[in-house]
XYZ file of C-alpha atoms in Angstrom:
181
model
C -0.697 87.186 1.978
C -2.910 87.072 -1.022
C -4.172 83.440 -2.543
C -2.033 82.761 -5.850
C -3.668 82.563 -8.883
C -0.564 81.379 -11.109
C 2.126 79.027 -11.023
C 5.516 80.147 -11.005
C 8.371 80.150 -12.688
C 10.238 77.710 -11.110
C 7.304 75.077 -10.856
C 6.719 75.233 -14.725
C 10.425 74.981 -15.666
C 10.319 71.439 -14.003
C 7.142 70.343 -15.566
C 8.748 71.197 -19.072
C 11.411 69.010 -17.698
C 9.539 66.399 -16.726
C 7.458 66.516 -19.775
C 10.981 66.380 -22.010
C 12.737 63.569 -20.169
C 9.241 61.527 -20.869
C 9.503 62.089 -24.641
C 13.112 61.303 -25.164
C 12.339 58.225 -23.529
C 8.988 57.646 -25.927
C 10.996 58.354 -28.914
C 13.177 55.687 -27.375
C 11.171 53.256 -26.905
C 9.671 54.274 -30.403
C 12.597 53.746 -32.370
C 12.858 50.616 -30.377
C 9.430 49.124 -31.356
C 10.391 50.178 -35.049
C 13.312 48.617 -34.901
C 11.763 45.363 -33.412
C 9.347 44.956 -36.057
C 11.255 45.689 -39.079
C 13.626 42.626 -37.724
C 10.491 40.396 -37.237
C 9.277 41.101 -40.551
C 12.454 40.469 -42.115
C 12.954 36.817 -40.429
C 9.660 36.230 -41.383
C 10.333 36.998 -45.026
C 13.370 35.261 -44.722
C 11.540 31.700 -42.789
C 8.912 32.181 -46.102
C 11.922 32.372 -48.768
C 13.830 29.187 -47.195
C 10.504 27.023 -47.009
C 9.733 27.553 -50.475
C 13.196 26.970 -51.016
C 12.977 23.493 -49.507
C 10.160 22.623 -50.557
C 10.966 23.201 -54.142
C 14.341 22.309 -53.805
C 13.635 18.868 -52.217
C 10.655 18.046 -55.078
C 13.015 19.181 -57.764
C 15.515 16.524 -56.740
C 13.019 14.015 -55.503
C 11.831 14.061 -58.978
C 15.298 13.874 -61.227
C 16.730 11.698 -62.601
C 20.059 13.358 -63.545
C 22.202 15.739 -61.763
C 25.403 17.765 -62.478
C 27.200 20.506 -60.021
C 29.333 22.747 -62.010
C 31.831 24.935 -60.148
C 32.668 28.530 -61.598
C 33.987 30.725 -58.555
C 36.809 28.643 -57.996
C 36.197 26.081 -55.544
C 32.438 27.442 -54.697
C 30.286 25.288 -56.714
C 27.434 27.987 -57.872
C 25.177 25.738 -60.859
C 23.023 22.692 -60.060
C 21.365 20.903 -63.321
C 18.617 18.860 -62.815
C 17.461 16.444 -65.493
C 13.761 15.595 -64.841
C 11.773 12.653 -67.064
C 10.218 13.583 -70.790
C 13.631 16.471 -71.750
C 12.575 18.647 -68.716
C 15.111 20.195 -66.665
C 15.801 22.223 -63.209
C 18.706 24.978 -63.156
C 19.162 26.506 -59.724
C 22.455 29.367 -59.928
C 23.510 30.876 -56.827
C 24.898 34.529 -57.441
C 25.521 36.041 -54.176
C 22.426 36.537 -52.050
C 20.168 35.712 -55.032
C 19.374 32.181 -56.081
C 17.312 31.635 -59.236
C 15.069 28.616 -60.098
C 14.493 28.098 -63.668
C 12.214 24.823 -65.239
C 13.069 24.354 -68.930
C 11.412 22.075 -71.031
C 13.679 21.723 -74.509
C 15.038 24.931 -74.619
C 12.072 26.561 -73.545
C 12.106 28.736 -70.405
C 8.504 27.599 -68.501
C 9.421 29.234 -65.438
C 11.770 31.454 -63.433
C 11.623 31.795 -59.574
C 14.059 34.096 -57.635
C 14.930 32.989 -54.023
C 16.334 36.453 -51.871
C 18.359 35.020 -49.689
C 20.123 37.033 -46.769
C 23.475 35.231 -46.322
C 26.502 35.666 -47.486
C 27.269 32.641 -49.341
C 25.660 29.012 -50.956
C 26.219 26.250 -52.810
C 25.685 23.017 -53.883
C 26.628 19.443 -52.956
C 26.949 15.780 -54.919
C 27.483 12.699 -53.500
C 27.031 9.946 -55.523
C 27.632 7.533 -52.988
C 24.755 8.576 -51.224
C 22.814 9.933 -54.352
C 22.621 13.294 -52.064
C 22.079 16.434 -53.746
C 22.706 19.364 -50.950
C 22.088 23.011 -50.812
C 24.658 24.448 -48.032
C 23.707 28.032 -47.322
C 25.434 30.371 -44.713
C 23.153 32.691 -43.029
C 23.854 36.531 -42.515
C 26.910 37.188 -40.324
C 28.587 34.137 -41.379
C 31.111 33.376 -44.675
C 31.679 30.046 -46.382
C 35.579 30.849 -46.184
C 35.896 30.752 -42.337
C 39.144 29.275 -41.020
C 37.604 26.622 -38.569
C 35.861 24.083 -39.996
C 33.584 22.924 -37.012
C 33.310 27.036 -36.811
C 32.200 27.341 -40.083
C 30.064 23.867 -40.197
C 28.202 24.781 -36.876
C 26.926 27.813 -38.563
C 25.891 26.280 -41.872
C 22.047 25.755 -43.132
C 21.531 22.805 -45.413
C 18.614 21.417 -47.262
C 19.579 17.806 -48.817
C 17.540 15.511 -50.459
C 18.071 12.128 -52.301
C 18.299 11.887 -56.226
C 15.318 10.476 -57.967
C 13.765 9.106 -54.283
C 10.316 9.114 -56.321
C 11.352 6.758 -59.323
C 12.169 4.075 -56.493
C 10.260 1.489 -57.794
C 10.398 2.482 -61.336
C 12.841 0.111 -62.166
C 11.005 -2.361 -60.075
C 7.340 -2.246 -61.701
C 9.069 -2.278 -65.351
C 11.325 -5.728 -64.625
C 7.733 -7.082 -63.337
C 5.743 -5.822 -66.083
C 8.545 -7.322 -68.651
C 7.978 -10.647 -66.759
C 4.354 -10.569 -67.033
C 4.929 -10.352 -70.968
């Protein structure tokens, strides 16, 4: 019998085999990898949105020294007014997954910030007890309306802060200063 030069039939059928069972399984893993990354960007976009949020959220309230919660979606209080010193003021409005920032001084619009937020539902929180202002936020897969309360509150985000923390000692300094007169 003659050396073969060739491969046969049957041996290159089951390399094309081989080869196609390796590339489903890269496309696979693939569409995993994509998949994985588009969700780590969008936490990441999401952790960058609520630290901003806080952050500006806590110094807003830190700072006032007025606040008012109006409701507007039945009980779902949406509007938080924020009255800062010399006629400036804070709005925040939740509408839906969007929350907008807007500092006002007089009527005039200085700026507007948009928070994208990706839960389903916010709002805000007064206690005047406490002088408390609260932003209570429900993250993606959860709704505001759940039927169990400890449910519902174990799945809450909130950012609080307390009213006017950094005119503590206004009222202090000015009762000393009105002595030293």
């Amino acid at each position: 019998m003659p050396a073969r030069r060739g491969k046969t039939l049957l041996e290159m059928i089951v390399v094309i085999s081989i080869l196609a069972v390796v590339m489903v399984l890269g496309a696979r893993l693939m569409v995993l990898l994509m998949r994985a990354s588009d969700n780590s960007t969008q936490s990441l976009i999401s952790t960058t949105t609520l630290f901003r949020l806080s952050r500006d959220f806590r110094r807003d309230v830190h700072a006032a020294i007025d606040v008012s919660v109006e409701r507007s979606r039945g009980e779902i209080q949406n509007r938080l007014l924020l009255k800062l010193p010399k006629a400036n003021e804070v709005v925040y409005v939740s509408e839906g997954k969007q929350l907008h920032r807007t500092l006002q001084r007089g009527k005039k619009t200085v700026r507007s910030e948009r928070f994208q937020l990706s839960g389903s539902d916010s709002r805000f929180e007064w206690n005047a007890a406490d002088r408390l202002v609260s932003f209570v936020y429900w993250p993606k897969g959860t709704k505001a309306t759940d039927k169990s309360t400890k449910n519902r509150r174990s799945k809450e985000m909130r950012i609080e802060a307390i009213l006017g923390r950094d005119h503590r000692f206004t009222a202090m300094s000015e009762a000393i200063d009105r002595e030293e007169k």
